[in-house]
Every structure is written in structure tokens, then in C-alpha cells.
Amino acid sequence: MTERKLTSTNYQNQAFLEERCALNELLYFLSKRWMTDVLFSIEEGNTRFTLLKENLEHISDHILADRLRALEQHQLIQKSYLPGNPPRTEYALTPKGNRLSEMLDGLCGFASLELEL
């Protein structure tokens, strides 16, 4: 858990909910702006930073870099370095990221068919 003061009621409530069910922590992580969009964009084949920026045209460089770092830290994506001049990096979903993406696709389908959102 980050981004909240340790003494705040919101932090304490979030900690309580995360202890009750890991899904609460996952939903908090995924609800950050652009997080699922970055994950889905990589799944669609946008494997480089510039391709992600083009696909997600309103995302800032700072937020994109932050979301990529967070997804990598949670082992949902893998960053690979490609030789060349200049060297390049590519991102790909890990098996864990693929499983999550499949579940999120199902939730998106449920939301569009069953909920009036």
C-alpha cells in the first residue's frame, strides 16, 4: 500500500480490507488510472514505449513509465532489452499477466452485458 498517510483513516480501512481478501488489494492496484489500459495495450501487441504512447494518446510519459514499472514489479509484464544502436526495450505479458488479462476480459464482457454502467 502506498500513496496514503499511514495514520489516515483511508489507509487503515484499506489495510483492513486487504487483510480480509487479497482481491481488495488487486482492485486497488488495477483501479489506478491507465493501469488496465497499459496492460491491455501490451496484450494487443504494443510492446514498446513509443507504441504504447501512440495507442494511449493522452497518457503522460511519467504515468506510462510508472505504470510499466508497477506492472513489472508485480510480475505481470516482463521488460526485455534488445541490442542495437540505440538499444531498445520491449514489454510482454508474463504468464501471470496473461491469466489476469483473460480474467479482466471476462469482467469487461460482464460489465458491458450485465451492468448499466
PDB file of N, CA and C in Angstrom, residues 20-102:
ATOM      1  N   ARG A  20      -8.636  -8.874   4.755  1.00  0.00           N
ATOM      2  CA  ARG A  20      -9.813  -9.737   4.625  1.00  0.00           C
ATOM      3  C   ARG A  20      -9.807 -10.513   3.313  1.00  0.00           C
ATOM      4  N   CYS A  21      -9.332  -9.872   2.242  1.00  0.00           N
ATOM      5  CA  CYS A  21      -9.358 -10.536   0.932  1.00  0.00           C
ATOM      6  C   CYS A  21      -8.324  -9.878   0.017  1.00  0.00           C
ATOM      7  N   ALA A  22      -7.471 -10.684  -0.583  1.00  0.00           N
ATOM      8  CA  ALA A  22      -6.434 -10.160  -1.474  1.00  0.00           C
ATOM      9  C   ALA A  22      -7.031  -9.461  -2.695  1.00  0.00           C
ATOM     10  N   LEU A  23      -8.264  -9.791  -3.038  1.00  0.00           N
ATOM     11  CA  LEU A  23      -8.907  -9.154  -4.181  1.00  0.00           C
ATOM     12  C   LEU A  23      -9.013  -7.643  -3.981  1.00  0.00           C
ATOM     13  N   ASN A  24      -9.227  -7.212  -2.747  1.00  0.00           N
ATOM     14  CA  ASN A  24      -9.318  -5.775  -2.477  1.00  0.00           C
ATOM     15  C   ASN A  24      -8.023  -5.069  -2.868  1.00  0.00           C
ATOM     16  N   GLU A  25      -6.886  -5.681  -2.559  1.00  0.00           N
ATOM     17  CA  GLU A  25      -5.600  -5.086  -2.915  1.00  0.00           C
ATOM     18  C   GLU A  25      -5.419  -5.067  -4.434  1.00  0.00           C
ATOM     19  N   LEU A  26      -5.801  -6.155  -5.093  1.00  0.00           N
ATOM     20  CA  LEU A  26      -5.699  -6.220  -6.550  1.00  0.00           C
ATOM     21  C   LEU A  26      -6.575  -5.154  -7.205  1.00  0.00           C
ATOM     22  N   LEU A  27      -7.798  -5.005  -6.724  1.00  0.00           N
ATOM     23  CA  LEU A  27      -8.697  -4.000  -7.297  1.00  0.00           C
ATOM     24  C   LEU A  27      -8.156  -2.591  -7.088  1.00  0.00           C
ATOM     25  N   TYR A  28      -7.566  -2.337  -5.929  1.00  0.00           N
ATOM     26  CA  TYR A  28      -6.965  -1.024  -5.674  1.00  0.00           C
ATOM     27  C   TYR A  28      -5.827  -0.774  -6.668  1.00  0.00           C
ATOM     28  N   PHE A  29      -4.981  -1.782  -6.867  1.00  0.00           N
ATOM     29  CA  PHE A  29      -3.855  -1.673  -7.799  1.00  0.00           C
ATOM     30  C   PHE A  29      -4.351  -1.423  -9.228  1.00  0.00           C
ATOM     31  N   LEU A  30      -5.313  -2.203  -9.659  1.00  0.00           N
ATOM     32  CA  LEU A  30      -5.809  -2.100 -11.033  1.00  0.00           C
ATOM     33  C   LEU A  30      -6.631  -0.839 -11.283  1.00  0.00           C
ATOM     34  N   SER A  31      -7.170  -0.253 -10.217  1.00  0.00           N
ATOM     35  CA  SER A  31      -8.026   0.923 -10.395  1.00  0.00           C
ATOM     36  C   SER A  31      -7.232   2.208 -10.615  1.00  0.00           C
ATOM     37  N   LYS A  32      -5.915   2.137 -10.505  1.00  0.00           N
ATOM     38  CA  LYS A  32      -5.120   3.331 -10.784  1.00  0.00           C
ATOM     39  C   LYS A  32      -5.291   3.688 -12.257  1.00  0.00           C
ATOM     40  N   ARG A  33      -5.413   4.982 -12.495  1.00  0.00           N
ATOM     41  CA  ARG A  33      -5.656   5.471 -13.849  1.00  0.00           C
ATOM     42  C   ARG A  33      -4.637   4.894 -14.831  1.00  0.00           C
ATOM     43  N   TRP A  34      -5.099   4.372 -15.942  1.00  0.00           N
ATOM     44  CA  TRP A  34      -4.321   3.838 -17.053  1.00  0.00           C
ATOM     45  C   TRP A  34      -3.764   2.435 -16.818  1.00  0.00           C
ATOM     46  N   MET A  35      -3.878   1.873 -15.620  1.00  0.00           N
ATOM     47  CA  MET A  35      -3.222   0.589 -15.330  1.00  0.00           C
ATOM     48  C   MET A  35      -3.728  -0.523 -16.257  1.00  0.00           C
ATOM     49  N   THR A  36      -5.039  -0.719 -16.309  1.00  0.00           N
ATOM     50  CA  THR A  36      -5.561  -1.794 -17.159  1.00  0.00           C
ATOM     51  C   THR A  36      -5.393  -1.453 -18.640  1.00  0.00           C
ATOM     52  N   ASP A  37      -5.448  -0.178 -18.978  1.00  0.00           N
ATOM     53  CA  ASP A  37      -5.260   0.216 -20.377  1.00  0.00           C
ATOM     54  C   ASP A  37      -3.858  -0.141 -20.858  1.00  0.00           C
ATOM     55  N   VAL A  38      -2.856   0.076 -20.013  1.00  0.00           N
ATOM     56  CA  VAL A  38      -1.481  -0.279 -20.368  1.00  0.00           C
ATOM     57  C   VAL A  38      -1.368  -1.790 -20.526  1.00  0.00           C
ATOM     58  N   LEU A  39      -1.941  -2.528 -19.591  1.00  0.00           N
ATOM     59  CA  LEU A  39      -1.902  -3.991 -19.651  1.00  0.00           C
ATOM     60  C   LEU A  39      -2.550  -4.500 -20.946  1.00  0.00           C
ATOM     61  N   PHE A  40      -3.737  -3.996 -21.259  1.00  0.00           N
ATOM     62  CA  PHE A  40      -4.440  -4.422 -22.480  1.00  0.00           C
ATOM     63  C   PHE A  40      -3.690  -3.999 -23.745  1.00  0.00           C
ATOM     64  N   SER A  41      -3.077  -2.824 -23.718  1.00  0.00           N
ATOM     65  CA  SER A  41      -2.345  -2.343 -24.887  1.00  0.00           C
ATOM     66  C   SER A  41      -1.137  -3.233 -25.183  1.00  0.00           C
ATOM     67  N   ILE A  42      -0.461  -3.678 -24.142  1.00  0.00           N
ATOM     68  CA  ILE A  42       0.660  -4.607 -24.337  1.00  0.00           C
ATOM     69  C   ILE A  42       0.136  -5.922 -24.902  1.00  0.00           C
ATOM     70  N   GLU A  43      -0.985  -6.382 -24.374  1.00  0.00           N
ATOM     71  CA  GLU A  43      -1.592  -7.623 -24.873  1.00  0.00           C
ATOM     72  C   GLU A  43      -1.929  -7.505 -26.365  1.00  0.00           C
ATOM     73  N   GLU A  44      -2.324  -6.317 -26.795  1.00  0.00           N
ATOM     74  CA  GLU A  44      -2.693  -6.081 -28.196  1.00  0.00           C
ATOM     75  C   GLU A  44      -1.482  -5.983 -29.119  1.00  0.00           C
ATOM     76  N   GLY A  45      -0.271  -6.019 -28.546  1.00  0.00           N
ATOM     77  CA  GLY A  45       0.929  -6.001 -29.376  1.00  0.00           C
ATOM     78  C   GLY A  45       1.721  -4.717 -29.352  1.00  0.00           C
ATOM     79  N   ASN A  46       1.308  -3.766 -28.556  1.00  0.00           N
ATOM     80  CA  ASN A  46       2.064  -2.524 -28.414  1.00  0.00           C
ATOM     81  C   ASN A  46       3.156  -2.767 -27.371  1.00  0.00           C
ATOM     82  N   THR A  47       4.308  -3.220 -27.853  1.00  0.00           N
ATOM     83  CA  THR A  47       5.328  -3.750 -26.948  1.00  0.00           C
ATOM     84  C   THR A  47       6.431  -2.764 -26.606  1.00  0.00           C
ATOM     85  N   ARG A  48       6.421  -1.602 -27.232  1.00  0.00           N
ATOM     86  CA  ARG A  48       7.468  -0.620 -26.953  1.00  0.00           C
ATOM     87  C   ARG A  48       6.836   0.651 -26.413  1.00  0.00           C
ATOM     88  N   PHE A  49       7.640   1.424 -25.686  1.00  0.00           N
ATOM     89  CA  PHE A  49       7.156   2.637 -25.035  1.00  0.00           C
ATOM     90  C   PHE A  49       6.477   3.553 -26.055  1.00  0.00           C
ATOM     91  N   THR A  50       7.124   3.764 -27.199  1.00  0.00           N
ATOM     92  CA  THR A  50       6.553   4.676 -28.197  1.00  0.00           C
ATOM     93  C   THR A  50       5.233   4.151 -28.759  1.00  0.00           C
ATOM     94  N   LEU A  51       5.139   2.846 -28.948  1.00  0.00           N
ATOM     95  CA  LEU A  51       3.877   2.267 -29.434  1.00  0.00           C
ATOM     96  C   LEU A  51       2.773   2.409 -28.391  1.00  0.00           C
ATOM     97  N   LEU A  52       3.125   2.225 -27.133  1.00  0.00           N
ATOM     98  CA  LEU A  52       2.146   2.406 -26.056  1.00  0.00           C
ATOM     99  C   LEU A  52       1.674   3.857 -26.015  1.00  0.00           C
ATOM    100  N   LYS A  53       2.613   4.797 -26.168  1.00  0.00           N
ATOM    101  CA  LYS A  53       2.255   6.225 -26.170  1.00  0.00           C
ATOM    102  C   LYS A  53       1.308   6.553 -27.322  1.00  0.00           C
ATOM    103  N   GLU A  54       1.564   5.970 -28.487  1.00  0.00           N
ATOM    104  CA  GLU A  54       0.694   6.212 -29.642  1.00  0.00           C
ATOM    105  C   GLU A  54      -0.688   5.614 -29.421  1.00  0.00           C
ATOM    106  N   ASN A  55      -0.741   4.422 -28.839  1.00  0.00           N
ATOM    107  CA  ASN A  55      -2.010   3.738 -28.616  1.00  0.00           C
ATOM    108  C   ASN A  55      -2.818   4.410 -27.511  1.00  0.00           C
ATOM    109  N   LEU A  56      -2.135   4.899 -26.490  1.00  0.00           N
ATOM    110  CA  LEU A  56      -2.788   5.558 -25.349  1.00  0.00           C
ATOM    111  C   LEU A  56      -2.443   7.046 -25.417  1.00  0.00           C
ATOM    112  N   GLU A  57      -2.983   7.726 -26.409  1.00  0.00           N
ATOM    113  CA  GLU A  57      -2.511   9.051 -26.794  1.00  0.00           C
ATOM    114  C   GLU A  57      -2.556  10.118 -25.705  1.00  0.00           C
ATOM    115  N   HIS A  58      -3.373   9.979 -24.689  1.00  0.00           N
ATOM    116  CA  HIS A  58      -3.477  11.029 -23.673  1.00  0.00           C
ATOM    117  C   HIS A  58      -2.660  10.739 -22.416  1.00  0.00           C
ATOM    118  N   ILE A  59      -1.956   9.621 -22.359  1.00  0.00           N
ATOM    119  CA  ILE A  59      -1.172   9.279 -21.178  1.00  0.00           C
ATOM    120  C   ILE A  59       0.151  10.057 -21.204  1.00  0.00           C
ATOM    121  N   SER A  60       0.583  10.530 -20.049  1.00  0.00           N
ATOM    122  CA  SER A  60       1.861  11.243 -19.980  1.00  0.00           C
ATOM    123  C   SER A  60       3.009  10.239 -19.898  1.00  0.00           C
ATOM    124  N   ASP A  61       4.195  10.683 -20.283  1.00  0.00           N
ATOM    125  CA  ASP A  61       5.380   9.822 -20.196  1.00  0.00           C
ATOM    126  C   ASP A  61       5.601   9.347 -18.766  1.00  0.00           C
ATOM    127  N   HIS A  62       5.420  10.255 -17.820  1.00  0.00           N
ATOM    128  CA  HIS A  62       5.644   9.934 -16.406  1.00  0.00           C
ATOM    129  C   HIS A  62       4.695   8.832 -15.928  1.00  0.00           C
ATOM    130  N   ILE A  63       3.428   8.973 -16.235  1.00  0.00           N
ATOM    131  CA  ILE A  63       2.441   7.976 -15.790  1.00  0.00           C
ATOM    132  C   ILE A  63       2.674   6.649 -16.499  1.00  0.00           C
ATOM    133  N   LEU A  64       2.969   6.677 -17.795  1.00  0.00           N
ATOM    134  CA  LEU A  64       3.231   5.435 -18.518  1.00  0.00           C
ATOM    135  C   LEU A  64       4.427   4.711 -17.911  1.00  0.00           C
ATOM    136  N   ALA A  65       5.499   5.431 -17.648  1.00  0.00           N
ATOM    137  CA  ALA A  65       6.686   4.810 -17.042  1.00  0.00           C
ATOM    138  C   ALA A  65       6.353   4.243 -15.668  1.00  0.00           C
ATOM    139  N   ASP A  66       5.557   4.968 -14.891  1.00  0.00           N
ATOM    140  CA  ASP A  66       5.163   4.492 -13.558  1.00  0.00           C
ATOM    141  C   ASP A  66       4.316   3.224 -13.651  1.00  0.00           C
ATOM    142  N   ARG A  67       3.362   3.197 -14.572  1.00  0.00           N
ATOM    143  CA  ARG A  67       2.500   2.018 -14.711  1.00  0.00           C
ATOM    144  C   ARG A  67       3.295   0.809 -15.207  1.00  0.00           C
ATOM    145  N   LEU A  68       4.207   1.023 -16.139  1.00  0.00           N
ATOM    146  CA  LEU A  68       5.052  -0.074 -16.616  1.00  0.00           C
ATOM    147  C   LEU A  68       5.905  -0.631 -15.478  1.00  0.00           C
ATOM    148  N   ARG A  69       6.470   0.256 -14.680  1.00  0.00           N
ATOM    149  CA  ARG A  69       7.295  -0.164 -13.536  1.00  0.00           C
ATOM    150  C   ARG A  69       6.466  -0.972 -12.543  1.00  0.00           C
ATOM    151  N   ALA A  70       5.259  -0.517 -12.246  1.00  0.00           N
ATOM    152  CA  ALA A  70       4.394  -1.221 -11.289  1.00  0.00           C
ATOM    153  C   ALA A  70       3.978  -2.591 -11.827  1.00  0.00           C
ATOM    154  N   LEU A  71       3.619  -2.664 -13.096  1.00  0.00           N
ATOM    155  CA  LEU A  71       3.237  -3.948 -13.693  1.00  0.00           C
ATOM    156  C   LEU A  71       4.416  -4.918 -13.698  1.00  0.00           C
ATOM    157  N   GLU A  72       5.605  -4.382 -13.933  1.00  0.00           N
ATOM    158  CA  GLU A  72       6.802  -5.230 -13.910  1.00  0.00           C
ATOM    159  C   GLU A  72       7.112  -5.703 -12.488  1.00  0.00           C
ATOM    160  N   GLN A  73       6.981  -4.815 -11.510  1.00  0.00           N
ATOM    161  CA  GLN A  73       7.235  -5.189 -10.114  1.00  0.00           C
ATOM    162  C   GLN A  73       6.291  -6.286  -9.644  1.00  0.00           C
ATOM    163  N   HIS A  74       5.077  -6.283 -10.146  1.00  0.00           N
ATOM    164  CA  HIS A  74       4.100  -7.312  -9.774  1.00  0.00           C
ATOM    165  C   HIS A  74       4.174  -8.530 -10.698  1.00  0.00           C
ATOM    166  N   GLN A  75       5.185  -8.550 -11.542  1.00  0.00           N
ATOM    167  CA  GLN A  75       5.456  -9.674 -12.446  1.00  0.00           C
ATOM    168  C   GLN A  75       4.293  -9.962 -13.394  1.00  0.00           C
ATOM    169  N   LEU A  76       3.614  -8.899 -13.802  1.00  0.00           N
ATOM    170  CA  LEU A  76       2.531  -9.028 -14.780  1.00  0.00           C
ATOM    171  C   LEU A  76       3.043  -8.791 -16.194  1.00  0.00           C
ATOM    172  N   ILE A  77       4.144  -8.045 -16.301  1.00  0.00           N
ATOM    173  CA  ILE A  77       4.819  -7.853 -17.579  1.00  0.00           C
ATOM    174  C   ILE A  77       6.305  -8.095 -17.376  1.00  0.00           C
ATOM    175  N   GLN A  78       6.982  -8.352 -18.487  1.00  0.00           N
ATOM    176  CA  GLN A  78       8.426  -8.555 -18.467  1.00  0.00           C
ATOM    177  C   GLN A  78       9.047  -7.549 -19.418  1.00  0.00           C
ATOM    178  N   LYS A  79      10.121  -6.937 -18.977  1.00  0.00           N
ATOM    179  CA  LYS A  79      10.844  -5.965 -19.787  1.00  0.00           C
ATOM    180  C   LYS A  79      12.071  -6.659 -20.372  1.00  0.00           C
ATOM    181  N   SER A  80      12.237  -6.560 -21.683  1.00  0.00           N
ATOM    182  CA  SER A  80      13.385  -7.169 -22.363  1.00  0.00           C
ATOM    183  C   SER A  80      14.198  -6.080 -23.042  1.00  0.00           C
ATOM    184  N   TYR A  81      15.499  -6.234 -23.003  1.00  0.00           N
ATOM    185  CA  TYR A  81      16.405  -5.292 -23.656  1.00  0.00           C
ATOM    186  C   TYR A  81      16.887  -5.901 -24.962  1.00  0.00           C
ATOM    187  N   LEU A  82      16.741  -5.154 -26.043  1.00  0.00           N
ATOM    188  CA  LEU A  82      17.152  -5.627 -27.361  1.00  0.00           C
ATOM    189  C   LEU A  82      18.419  -4.894 -27.786  1.00  0.00           C
ATOM    190  N   PRO A  83      19.396  -5.632 -28.304  1.00  0.00           N
ATOM    191  CA  PRO A  83      20.633  -4.975 -28.735  1.00  0.00           C
ATOM    192  C   PRO A  83      20.376  -4.098 -29.954  1.00  0.00           C
ATOM    193  N   GLY A  84      21.262  -3.202 -30.173  1.00  0.00           N
ATOM    194  CA  GLY A  84      21.159  -2.312 -31.323  1.00  0.00           C
ATOM    195  C   GLY A  84      21.642  -0.937 -30.940  1.00  0.00           C
ATOM    196  N   ASN A  85      21.622  -0.064 -31.905  1.00  0.00           N
ATOM    197  CA  ASN A  85      22.047   1.298 -31.641  1.00  0.00           C
ATOM    198  C   ASN A  85      20.958   2.230 -32.149  1.00  0.00           C
ATOM    199  N   PRO A  86      20.187   2.827 -31.309  1.00  0.00           N
ATOM    200  CA  PRO A  86      20.229   2.735 -29.845  1.00  0.00           C
ATOM    201  C   PRO A  86      19.581   1.435 -29.358  1.00  0.00           C
ATOM    202  N   PRO A  87      19.948   1.007 -28.155  1.00  0.00           N
ATOM    203  CA  PRO A  87      19.305  -0.190 -27.596  1.00  0.00           C
ATOM    204  C   PRO A  87      17.815   0.072 -27.392  1.00  0.00           C
ATOM    205  N   ARG A  88      17.021  -0.979 -27.500  1.00  0.00           N
ATOM    206  CA  ARG A  88      15.570  -0.843 -27.358  1.00  0.00           C
ATOM    207  C   ARG A  88      15.078  -1.732 -26.226  1.00  0.00           C
ATOM    208  N   THR A  89      13.916  -1.374 -25.718  1.00  0.00           N
ATOM    209  CA  THR A  89      13.269  -2.227 -24.719  1.00  0.00           C
ATOM    210  C   THR A  89      11.896  -2.615 -25.241  1.00  0.00           C
ATOM    211  N   GLU A  90      11.484  -3.809 -24.885  1.00  0.00           N
ATOM    212  CA  GLU A  90      10.151  -4.283 -25.231  1.00  0.00           C
ATOM    213  C   GLU A  90       9.493  -4.851 -23.989  1.00  0.00           C
ATOM    214  N   TYR A  91       8.174  -4.793 -23.988  1.00  0.00           N
ATOM    215  CA  TYR A  91       7.386  -5.310 -22.874  1.00  0.00           C
ATOM    216  C   TYR A  91       6.486  -6.424 -23.386  1.00  0.00           C
ATOM    217  N   ALA A  92       6.309  -7.436 -22.553  1.00  0.00           N
ATOM    218  CA  ALA A  92       5.419  -8.549 -22.894  1.00  0.00           C
ATOM    219  C   ALA A  92       4.727  -9.017 -21.627  1.00  0.00           C
ATOM    220  N   LEU A  93       3.521  -9.533 -21.790  1.00  0.00           N
ATOM    221  CA  LEU A  93       2.821 -10.099 -20.643  1.00  0.00           C
ATOM    222  C   LEU A  93       3.521 -11.371 -20.197  1.00  0.00           C
ATOM    223  N   THR A  94       3.608 -11.557 -18.904  1.00  0.00           N
ATOM    224  CA  THR A  94       4.096 -12.812 -18.339  1.00  0.00           C
ATOM    225  C   THR A  94       2.920 -13.791 -18.317  1.00  0.00           C
ATOM    226  N   PRO A  95       3.165 -15.060 -18.017  1.00  0.00           N
ATOM    227  CA  PRO A  95       2.028 -15.985 -17.872  1.00  0.00           C
ATOM    228  C   PRO A  95       1.006 -15.484 -16.842  1.00  0.00           C
ATOM    229  N   LYS A  96       1.503 -14.912 -15.759  1.00  0.00           N
ATOM    230  CA  LYS A  96       0.615 -14.342 -14.736  1.00  0.00           C
ATOM    231  C   LYS A  96      -0.183 -13.170 -15.314  1.00  0.00           C
ATOM    232  N   GLY A  97       0.475 -12.332 -16.109  1.00  0.00           N
ATOM    233  CA  GLY A  97      -0.203 -11.213 -16.754  1.00  0.00           C
ATOM    234  C   GLY A  97      -1.245 -11.675 -17.753  1.00  0.00           C
ATOM    235  N   ASN A  98      -0.942 -12.739 -18.481  1.00  0.00           N
ATOM    236  CA  ASN A  98      -1.919 -13.312 -19.419  1.00  0.00           C
ATOM    237  C   ASN A  98      -3.150 -13.829 -18.696  1.00  0.00           C
ATOM    238  N   ARG A  99      -2.947 -14.519 -17.572  1.00  0.00           N
ATOM    239  CA  ARG A  99      -4.094 -15.032 -16.799  1.00  0.00           C
ATOM    240  C   ARG A  99      -4.958 -13.881 -16.292  1.00  0.00           C
ATOM    241  N   LEU A 100      -4.302 -12.843 -15.773  1.00  0.00           N
ATOM    242  CA  LEU A 100      -5.054 -11.690 -15.275  1.00  0.00           C
ATOM    243  C   LEU A 100      -5.811 -11.018 -16.417  1.00  0.00           C
ATOM    244  N   SER A 101      -5.160 -10.854 -17.542  1.00  0.00           N
ATOM    245  CA  SER A 101      -5.795 -10.206 -18.684  1.00  0.00           C
ATOM    246  C   SER A 101      -7.028 -10.979 -19.149  1.00  0.00           C
ATOM    247  N   GLU A 102      -6.941 -12.301 -19.160  1.00  0.00           N
ATOM    248  CA  GLU A 102      -8.098 -13.119 -19.536  1.00  0.00           C
ATOM    249  C   GLU A 102      -9.256 -12.912 -18.561  1.00  0.00           C
TER     250      GLU A 102
END
